[in-house]
């Protein structure tokens, strides 16, 4: 056991915890029996304080490894500590891909299930929980197999439950069959936010993958200009060659924290401008590798250090289709505030699953990366929360570092149901995290 200072990807709000890496399910069970306060941790890619616990015990899941053989229908049992990167290194050469992947491969399967992660295909395929058949879950009151039919309440509280129902040790997943390691990408540049949003709605049924990068630094007529990329997996007939090669690891690394002020309105505006101009007005059927399309940021490791010592927050919210105007108002608010923001990521969400605290709701999700520092930032974030609440939407807990308990109760109306389930398997309220304490999710 070691004492460590832990923080999330945004590098804000660190805290000190005891850290242990259990190597077996029995060891996890023993730790849960003896600890007074405990939480699981994966690769620490949640942005805020979800995977740390001040003064408590953090169980890193990285030694809970193992990848079973893949059945002919793509079903595989994976250790919760295996990263998507490690899993894809095995599965892609065999012609299988993750049914849902977040924007980085550097997350563990346990962390991905706990956040019920979504990808660029939510409108088509839902979130990761929709592809999980079963899990082994160690709780303070016992170890269970849970699935949509075996204790479905506990299963759906764990999908998106941010580690607060126990430690997942293995996950049975159904993978997606692929014929090649390429996607065919259509790219279109839009000068107006309304146009890109209309195009995304119109093509919900036409593409498996869809994402828009929105420039939040421009005002006036070009406010919210965007680059939309939509893609399908390439089949053997689409391309020459049928290679199935897994993406390579990062070859670049940010070695130290960038000096304060490196990312300011001028540098970020310039970056956004270059990005926008580099994109073609319209290009169809471009072959891209799986890594380049799904995980473009994985090419540089530790890129979060570019934000300097003070770090950054990501504000990601979801609102329904009838509240499209909230997306426009949020970008307006940001672009008029002077708070710098790299290109924001806009995606479509399809139907929600049964995850009690799962984030997606049908409609839109917008993710904004904002460096800590500008005086206007706290006010902008509060305004965004207010807009989201007014629209009946919610902020993503895996990205959050600053919501308050009242806001979360409104955003996640099934919270009382979640706490009932948590009380059943954790009557002594052992499962906790800094996020859970901050948002009053530890117990009733
Ligand atoms: C560059 C980048 C891009 C991203 N893109 C997306 C995206 O497109 N879509 C998306 O949905 N998310 C995205 N994320 C967020 C990320 O997918 C989630 O935060 C994910 O949970 C991180 O997994 P992790 O292994 O790092 O877990 P951690 O961050 O270490 O932990 C996250 C949560 O999982 C819990 N947990 C971890 N392991 C277990 C376990 N074995 N059992 C039970 N609970 C466990 C922790 O307690 C914590 O609450 C992105 C993050 C980054 C840095």
Coordinates of C-alpha atoms and ligand atoms in Angstrom, one line a residue:
X1 CA 0.0 0.0 0.0
X2 CA 1.3 3.5 -0.8
X3 CA 0.2 7.0 0.0
X4 CA -0.4 9.0 -3.2
X5 CA -1.6 12.3 -4.3
X6 CA -4.3 11.6 -6.9
X7 CA -6.2 13.7 -9.3
X8 CA -8.2 13.4 -12.5
X9 CA -7.3 14.2 -16.1
X10 CA -8.1 17.9 -15.5
X11 CA -5.4 18.0 -12.7
X12 CA -7.6 20.1 -10.4
X13 CA -8.5 19.2 -6.8
X14 CA -5.9 16.6 -5.9
X15 CA -6.2 14.7 -2.7
X16 CA -4.1 12.1 -0.8
X17 CA -5.3 8.5 -0.5
X18 CA -3.9 5.1 0.4
X19 CA -3.5 3.2 -2.9
X20 CA -3.5 -0.6 -3.4
X21 CA -3.6 -2.7 -6.5
X22 CA -5.4 -5.9 -5.7
X23 CA -4.4 -8.9 -7.8
X24 CA -7.5 -11.1 -7.3
X25 CA -11.3 -10.8 -6.6
X26 CA -10.7 -12.3 -3.1
X27 CA -8.3 -9.6 -2.3
X28 CA -10.8 -7.0 -3.4
X29 CA -13.4 -8.6 -1.2
X30 CA -11.0 -8.6 1.8
X31 CA -10.2 -4.9 1.3
X32 CA -13.8 -4.0 1.0
X33 CA -14.6 -5.9 4.2
X34 CA -11.9 -4.1 6.2
X35 CA -11.9 -0.6 4.8
X36 CA -14.0 2.2 6.2
X37 CA -14.0 4.2 3.0
X38 CA -13.0 2.8 -0.4
X39 CA -13.3 3.5 -4.2
X40 CA -12.0 1.8 -7.4
X41 CA -9.7 3.6 -9.8
X42 CA -8.8 2.8 -13.4
X43 CA -6.4 5.0 -15.5
X44 CA -7.6 8.2 -14.0
X45 CA -9.0 9.6 -17.3
X46 CA -12.2 10.9 -15.6
X47 CA -11.6 14.7 -15.5
X48 CA -12.5 15.5 -11.9
X49 CA -12.5 13.8 -8.5
X50 CA -14.4 10.5 -9.3
X51 CA -11.5 8.1 -8.8
X52 CA -9.9 9.6 -5.7
X53 CA -10.8 9.5 -2.0
X54 CA -9.2 11.9 0.4
X55 CA -8.0 9.9 3.5
X56 CA -9.6 6.7 2.2
X57 CA -8.5 3.6 0.3
X58 CA -8.3 3.6 -3.5
X59 CA -8.1 0.2 -5.2
X60 CA -6.6 0.6 -8.7
X61 CA -8.0 -2.0 -11.0
X62 CA -4.9 -2.5 -13.2
X63 CA -3.9 -5.9 -11.8
X64 CA -7.4 -7.3 -12.5
X65 CA -6.4 -8.3 -16.0
X66 CA -7.1 -11.1 -18.4
X67 CA -8.8 -11.4 -21.7
X68 CA -10.8 -14.6 -22.5
X69 CA -11.1 -16.1 -25.9
X70 CA -13.6 -14.4 -28.3
X71 CA -16.6 -16.5 -29.1
X72 CA -17.9 -16.6 -32.7
X73 CA -20.6 -14.1 -31.9
X74 CA -18.0 -11.6 -30.5
X75 CA -18.7 -12.3 -26.8
X76 CA -15.6 -12.0 -24.6
X77 CA -14.8 -11.8 -20.8
X78 CA -12.4 -9.1 -19.9
X79 CA -10.7 -8.2 -16.6
X80 CA -11.9 -4.8 -15.4
X81 CA -8.3 -3.5 -15.3
X82 CA -7.6 -4.1 -19.0
X83 CA -7.4 -0.9 -21.0
X84 CA -9.3 -0.4 -24.3
X85 CA -5.8 0.0 -25.8
X86 CA -4.7 -3.4 -24.5
X87 CA -8.0 -5.1 -25.6
X88 CA -7.9 -3.7 -29.1
X89 CA -4.3 -4.8 -29.5
X90 CA -5.7 -8.4 -29.2
X91 CA -9.1 -8.0 -30.8
X92 CA -8.4 -5.9 -34.0
X93 CA -6.1 -8.5 -35.6
X94 CA -8.9 -11.0 -35.1
X95 CA -11.5 -8.7 -36.7
X96 CA -13.3 -7.3 -33.6
X97 CA -13.6 -3.8 -32.4
X98 CA -15.1 -2.1 -29.3
X99 CA -18.9 -1.6 -29.8
X100 CA -18.5 1.8 -28.2
X101 CA -15.2 3.7 -27.5
X102 CA -14.6 7.0 -25.9
X103 CA -12.2 9.5 -27.4
X104 CA -9.2 7.8 -25.8
X105 CA -8.1 4.2 -25.6
X106 CA -6.3 4.9 -22.3
X107 CA -9.3 3.9 -20.1
X108 CA -9.9 0.6 -18.4
X109 CA -12.9 -1.5 -19.0
X110 CA -13.9 -1.1 -15.3
X111 CA -13.7 2.7 -15.6
X112 CA -15.6 2.7 -18.9
X113 CA -18.5 0.7 -17.5
X114 CA -18.6 2.8 -14.3
X115 CA -19.0 5.9 -16.5
X116 CA -21.2 4.1 -19.1
X117 CA -19.1 5.7 -21.7
X118 CA -20.5 6.8 -25.1
X119 CA -18.7 7.3 -28.4
X120 CA -19.4 8.9 -31.8
X121 CA -22.1 6.2 -32.4
X122 CA -24.5 6.8 -29.5
X123 CA -27.3 7.7 -31.9
X124 CA -26.9 4.3 -33.5
X125 CA -25.5 1.9 -30.9
X126 CA -26.2 3.4 -27.4
X127 CA -23.5 3.5 -24.7
X128 CA -21.2 0.8 -23.5
X129 CA -23.7 -0.6 -21.0
X130 CA -25.9 -1.6 -23.9
X131 CA -23.2 -4.1 -24.9
X132 CA -22.4 -5.5 -21.5
X133 CA -23.9 -9.0 -21.0
X134 CA -22.7 -9.6 -17.4
X135 CA -20.3 -8.4 -14.7
X136 CA -18.7 -9.7 -11.6
X137 CA -19.2 -7.1 -8.9
X138 CA -17.6 -7.1 -5.4
X139 CA -19.6 -5.1 -2.9
X140 CA -19.2 -4.7 0.9
X141 CA -22.0 -7.2 1.4
X142 CA -20.9 -9.9 -1.1
X143 CA -19.7 -10.7 -4.6
X144 CA -22.4 -11.0 -7.3
X145 CA -22.9 -11.8 -11.0
X146 CA -25.1 -9.1 -12.3
X147 CA -26.7 -8.7 -15.7
X148 CA -29.9 -7.3 -17.3
X149 CA -31.6 -10.4 -16.0
X150 CA -29.6 -11.3 -12.8
X151 CA -30.2 -8.5 -10.3
X152 CA -31.0 -6.0 -13.0
X153 CA -31.4 -3.2 -10.4
X154 CA -27.8 -3.6 -9.2
X155 CA -26.6 -4.1 -12.8
X156 CA -28.1 -0.9 -14.0
X157 CA -27.0 1.0 -10.9
X158 CA -23.4 -0.1 -11.7
X159 CA -23.6 0.9 -15.3
X160 CA -22.8 4.6 -15.0
X161 CA -22.7 4.3 -11.2
X162 CA -19.2 5.9 -10.9
X163 CA -17.8 3.0 -8.9
X164 CA -20.2 3.6 -6.0
X165 CA -21.9 0.2 -6.1
X166 CA -18.6 -1.8 -5.7
X167 CA -15.6 -3.0 -7.6
X168 CA -16.2 -4.6 -11.0
X169 CA -13.7 -7.4 -11.5
X170 CA -14.7 -8.8 -14.9
X171 CA -17.0 -7.7 -17.7
X172 CA -18.6 -9.9 -20.4
X173 CA -18.9 -7.8 -23.5
X174 CA -20.2 -8.3 -27.1
X175 CA -17.6 -6.9 -29.6
X176 CA -18.3 -5.5 -33.1
X177 CA -17.2 -7.4 -36.1
X178 CA -14.9 -5.5 -38.5
X179 CA -13.4 -6.5 -41.8
X180 CA -10.6 -3.9 -41.9
X181 CA -8.7 -1.5 -39.7
X182 CA -10.0 1.5 -41.6
X183 CA -13.0 3.8 -41.6
X184 CA -14.3 5.8 -44.5
X185 CA -14.8 9.4 -43.4
X186 CA -16.9 12.2 -45.0
X187 CA -15.8 15.6 -43.8
X188 CA -17.8 18.8 -44.3
X189 CA -17.0 22.3 -43.1
X190 CA -19.9 24.6 -41.9
X191 CA -19.7 28.3 -41.4
X192 CA -22.8 28.4 -39.2
X193 CA -23.8 26.3 -36.1
X194 CA -27.4 26.0 -37.2
X195 CA -26.3 24.4 -40.5
X196 CA -24.1 21.8 -38.8
X197 CA -26.8 20.9 -36.3
X198 CA -29.4 20.5 -39.1
X199 CA -27.0 18.3 -41.0
X200 CA -26.4 16.1 -38.0
X201 CA -30.1 15.6 -37.3
X202 CA -30.7 14.8 -41.0
X203 CA -28.0 12.2 -41.1
X204 CA -28.7 10.3 -37.8
X205 CA -29.7 7.2 -39.8
X206 CA -27.1 7.5 -42.5
X207 CA -23.8 7.1 -40.6
X208 CA -22.7 4.9 -37.7
X209 CA -20.3 7.6 -36.4
X210 CA -20.8 11.3 -36.3
X211 CA -19.0 14.2 -34.5
X212 CA -18.6 17.9 -35.0
X213 CA -15.7 20.1 -33.8
X214 CA -17.2 23.5 -33.0
X215 CA -15.1 26.7 -32.8
X216 CA -16.3 28.6 -29.7
X217 CA -13.9 31.5 -30.2
X218 CA -15.6 33.1 -33.1
X219 CA -18.4 35.7 -32.8
X220 CA -21.0 37.2 -35.1
X221 CA -21.8 35.5 -38.4
X222 CA -19.2 32.7 -38.0
X223 CA -20.1 31.9 -34.4
X224 CA -20.1 28.2 -33.9
X225 CA -18.5 27.3 -37.3
X226 CA -17.8 23.6 -37.3
X227 CA -16.2 20.7 -39.0
X228 CA -18.4 17.6 -39.2
X229 CA -16.9 14.2 -39.7
X230 CA -19.1 11.1 -40.3
X231 CA -17.9 7.6 -40.9
X232 CA -18.5 3.9 -41.4
X233 CA -16.2 1.0 -41.0
X234 CA -14.5 0.1 -44.3
X235 CA -15.3 -3.3 -45.7
X236 CA -12.9 -5.4 -47.7
X237 CA -14.6 -4.4 -50.8
X238 CA -14.2 -0.6 -50.0
X239 CA -10.4 -0.6 -49.9
X240 CA -7.4 -2.3 -51.3
X241 CA -5.8 -4.6 -48.8
X242 CA -7.5 -6.1 -45.8
X243 CA -5.1 -5.3 -43.0
X244 CA -6.2 -5.6 -39.4
X245 CA -3.5 -3.8 -37.4
X246 CA -4.1 -2.4 -33.9
X247 CA -3.3 1.3 -33.4
X248 CA 0.2 2.1 -32.2
X249 CA 1.1 3.6 -28.8
X250 CA 1.8 7.3 -28.5
X251 CA 5.2 8.4 -29.8
X252 CA 5.1 11.9 -28.4
X253 CA 4.9 13.0 -24.8
X254 CA 4.5 16.4 -23.1
X255 CA 7.4 16.1 -20.6
X256 CA 6.5 18.9 -18.2
X257 CA 3.7 21.3 -17.2
X258 CA 3.4 24.1 -19.7
X259 CA 4.2 27.6 -18.3
X260 CA 1.2 29.6 -17.1
X261 CA -0.4 31.6 -19.9
X262 CA 0.7 29.3 -22.8
X263 CA -3.0 28.6 -23.6
X264 CA -4.6 32.0 -23.8
X265 CA -7.3 33.5 -26.1
X266 CA -4.7 34.4 -28.7
X267 CA -3.0 31.0 -28.9
X268 CA -6.2 29.1 -28.7
X269 CA -7.9 31.3 -31.3
X270 CA -4.9 30.7 -33.6
X271 CA -5.0 27.0 -33.1
X272 CA -8.8 26.9 -33.9
X273 CA -8.3 29.0 -37.0
X274 CA -5.6 26.7 -38.3
X275 CA -7.7 23.6 -37.5
X276 CA -10.7 25.1 -39.3
X277 CA -8.8 26.2 -42.4
X278 CA -6.9 22.9 -42.7
X279 CA -10.2 21.0 -43.0
X280 CA -11.5 20.5 -46.5
X281 CA -14.8 22.2 -47.4
X282 CA -16.1 18.8 -48.4
X283 CA -14.3 15.5 -48.8
X284 CA -15.9 12.0 -49.1
X285 CA -14.7 8.5 -48.4
X286 CA -11.3 9.4 -47.0
X287 CA -9.6 6.3 -45.5
X288 CA -8.5 6.8 -41.9
X289 CA -7.0 4.4 -39.5
X290 CA -9.1 3.4 -36.5
X291 CA -6.7 5.2 -34.2
X292 CA -6.7 8.4 -36.2
X293 CA -10.5 8.6 -36.3
X294 CA -11.5 7.4 -32.8
X295 CA -8.6 8.5 -30.6
X296 CA -6.8 11.4 -32.3
X297 CA -5.5 12.7 -28.9
X298 CA -3.8 9.5 -28.0
X299 CA -0.9 10.4 -30.4
X300 CA 0.5 12.6 -27.6
X301 CA 0.6 11.2 -24.1
X302 CA 0.2 13.5 -21.0
X303 CA -1.2 16.3 -23.2
X304 CA -3.2 17.5 -20.2
X305 CA 0.1 19.1 -19.0
X306 CA -0.3 21.7 -21.8
X307 CA -2.8 23.3 -19.6
X308 CA -0.1 24.0 -17.0
X309 CA -0.1 23.5 -13.2
X310 CA -3.6 24.9 -12.7
X311 CA -5.2 22.4 -15.0
X312 CA -8.5 22.6 -16.8
X313 CA -12.1 21.7 -16.5
X314 CA -14.3 20.0 -19.1
X315 CA -18.0 20.9 -19.0
X316 CA -19.9 18.3 -20.9
X317 CA -23.7 18.5 -20.9
X318 CA -26.6 16.7 -22.6
X319 CA -30.0 18.2 -23.6
X320 CA -33.0 16.9 -25.5
X321 CA -33.7 17.5 -29.1
X322 CA -36.5 20.0 -28.2
X323 CA -33.8 22.0 -26.4
X324 CA -31.4 22.4 -29.3
X325 CA -31.4 26.1 -28.6
X326 CA -29.5 25.5 -25.4
X327 CA -26.5 24.3 -27.4
X328 CA -26.6 27.5 -29.4
X329 CA -27.0 29.7 -26.2
X330 CA -24.1 27.8 -24.5
X331 CA -21.8 28.5 -27.4
X332 CA -22.9 32.1 -27.6
X333 CA -22.3 32.5 -23.8
X334 CA -18.8 31.1 -24.2
X335 CA -17.8 33.0 -27.3
X336 CA -18.9 36.3 -25.8
X337 CA -17.2 35.7 -22.5
X338 CA -13.5 35.9 -23.6
X339 CA -12.9 32.5 -21.9
X340 CA -10.7 30.5 -24.3
X341 CA -11.8 27.1 -25.3
X342 CA -10.4 24.6 -27.8
X343 CA -12.7 23.2 -30.4
X344 CA -15.8 21.9 -28.6
X345 CA -17.1 18.4 -29.4
X346 CA -20.8 18.1 -30.4
X347 CA -22.4 14.7 -30.7
X348 CA -25.8 13.2 -31.2
X349 CA -27.4 10.9 -28.5
X350 CA -30.0 8.3 -29.3
X351 CA -32.3 6.6 -26.7
X352 CA -31.1 6.3 -23.2
X353 CA -30.5 2.9 -21.6
X354 CA -31.7 1.8 -18.1
X355 CA -28.5 3.0 -16.3
X356 CA -29.8 4.7 -13.2
X357 CA -27.1 7.4 -13.3
X358 CA -26.2 7.0 -16.9
X359 CA -25.5 10.3 -18.7
X360 CA -26.9 10.1 -22.2
X361 CA -30.5 11.3 -23.0
X362 CA -31.7 11.5 -26.6
X363 CA -30.6 14.7 -28.3
X364 CA -27.3 16.6 -28.0
X365 CA -24.1 16.5 -26.0
X366 CA -21.6 19.3 -26.1
X367 CA -18.1 19.0 -24.4
X368 CA -16.0 22.1 -23.7
X369 CA -12.4 22.1 -22.5
X370 CA -11.7 25.3 -20.5
X371 CA -8.3 26.2 -18.8
X372 CA -8.5 27.3 -15.2
X373 CA -7.5 30.9 -14.8
X374 CA -9.7 33.4 -16.5
X375 CA -11.7 35.5 -14.0
X376 CA -14.9 35.0 -16.0
X377 CA -14.7 31.2 -15.9
X378 CA -16.6 30.4 -12.7
X379 CA -19.5 32.7 -13.8
X380 CA -19.6 31.1 -17.3
X381 CA -19.7 27.6 -15.8
X382 CA -22.5 28.6 -13.4
X383 CA -24.5 30.1 -16.3
X384 CA -24.0 26.9 -18.3
X385 CA -25.3 24.8 -15.4
X386 CA -28.3 27.0 -15.1
X387 CA -29.1 26.7 -18.8
X388 CA -28.7 22.9 -18.7
X389 CA -31.0 22.7 -15.7
X390 CA -33.6 25.0 -17.3
X391 CA -33.5 22.7 -20.4
X392 CA -34.0 19.6 -18.3
X393 CA -30.5 18.4 -19.2
X394 CA -27.5 17.1 -17.2
X395 CA -23.8 17.4 -16.8
X396 CA -21.6 14.3 -17.2
X397 CA -20.3 13.1 -13.8
X398 CA -17.2 11.5 -15.4
X399 CA -16.1 15.0 -16.5
X400 CA -17.4 16.9 -13.5
X401 CA -15.3 18.6 -10.8
X402 CA -17.5 21.4 -9.5
X403 CA -21.3 20.7 -9.5
X404 CA -23.2 20.9 -6.2
X405 CA -25.6 18.4 -4.6
X406 CA -28.7 20.4 -5.4
X407 CA -27.9 20.7 -9.1
X408 CA -27.1 16.9 -9.4
X409 CA -30.5 16.0 -7.8
X410 CA -32.3 18.0 -10.4
X411 CA -30.2 16.7 -13.3
X412 CA -30.4 13.1 -12.2
X413 CA -34.0 12.6 -11.1
X414 CA -33.4 8.8 -10.4
X415 CA -30.8 9.6 -7.7
X416 CA -33.1 8.5 -4.8
X417 CA -33.5 5.1 -6.6
X418 CA -29.7 4.9 -6.9
X419 CA -29.2 5.6 -3.2
X420 CA -31.8 3.0 -2.3
X421 CA -29.8 0.4 -4.3
X422 CA -26.5 1.6 -2.9
X423 CA -27.9 1.3 0.7
X424 CA -28.9 -2.3 0.1
X425 CA -25.4 -3.4 -0.9
X426 CA -23.4 -0.9 1.1
X427 CA -25.4 -0.3 4.4
X428 CA -22.3 1.1 6.1
X429 CA -21.7 3.6 3.3
X430 CA -18.1 2.5 2.7
X431 CA -18.1 3.1 -1.0
X432 CA -17.2 6.8 -1.5
X433 CA -15.1 9.1 -3.6
X434 CA -14.3 12.8 -3.4
X435 CA -17.0 13.3 -6.1
X436 CA -19.5 11.3 -4.1
X437 CA -18.8 13.3 -1.0
X438 CA -19.0 16.6 -2.8
X439 CA -22.4 15.6 -4.4
X440 CA -23.8 13.7 -1.5
X441 CA -23.9 10.3 -3.3
X442 CA -22.4 8.3 -0.4
X443 CA -25.6 7.1 1.2
X444 CA -28.8 8.1 2.9
Ligands
LIG1 C1 -9.1 12.5 -23.9 C2 -10.3 11.9 -23.2 C3 -11.4 11.7 -24.1 C4 -12.6 11.1 -23.5 N1 -13.6 10.9 -24.3 C5 -14.8 10.4 -23.8 C6 -15.9 10.1 -24.7 O1 -15.8 10.3 -25.9 N2 -17.0 9.5 -24.1 C7 -17.0 9.2 -22.8 O2 -18.1 8.7 -22.4 N3 -16.0 9.5 -22.0 C8 -14.9 10.1 -22.4 N4 -13.8 10.3 -21.6 C9 -14.0 10.0 -20.2 C10 -13.5 8.6 -19.8 O3 -13.9 7.7 -20.8 C11 -14.2 8.2 -18.5 O4 -13.9 9.1 -17.5 C12 -13.7 6.8 -18.0 O5 -14.4 6.5 -16.9 C13 -12.2 6.8 -17.7 O6 -11.8 5.4 -17.4 P1 -10.6 5.2 -16.4 O7 -10.2 3.7 -16.5 O8 -9.5 6.2 -16.6 O9 -11.3 5.4 -15.0 P2 -11.0 6.4 -13.8 O10 -11.1 7.8 -14.3 O11 -9.8 6.0 -13.0 O12 -12.4 6.2 -12.9 C14 -13.6 6.6 -13.4 C15 -14.7 6.0 -12.6 O13 -14.7 4.6 -12.7 C16 -14.7 4.0 -11.5 N5 -14.1 2.7 -11.7 C17 -12.8 2.5 -12.2 N6 -12.6 1.2 -12.2 C18 -13.6 0.5 -11.7 C19 -14.0 -0.8 -11.4 N7 -13.1 -1.8 -11.6 N8 -15.2 -1.1 -10.8 C20 -16.0 -0.1 -10.5 N9 -15.8 1.2 -10.8 C21 -14.6 1.5 -11.3 C22 -14.0 5.0 -10.6 O14 -14.4 4.7 -9.2 C23 -14.5 6.3 -11.1 O15 -15.8 6.6 -10.5 C24 -12.6 10.8 -22.1 C25 -11.5 11.1 -21.3 C26 -10.4 11.6 -21.8 C27 -9.2 11.9 -21.0

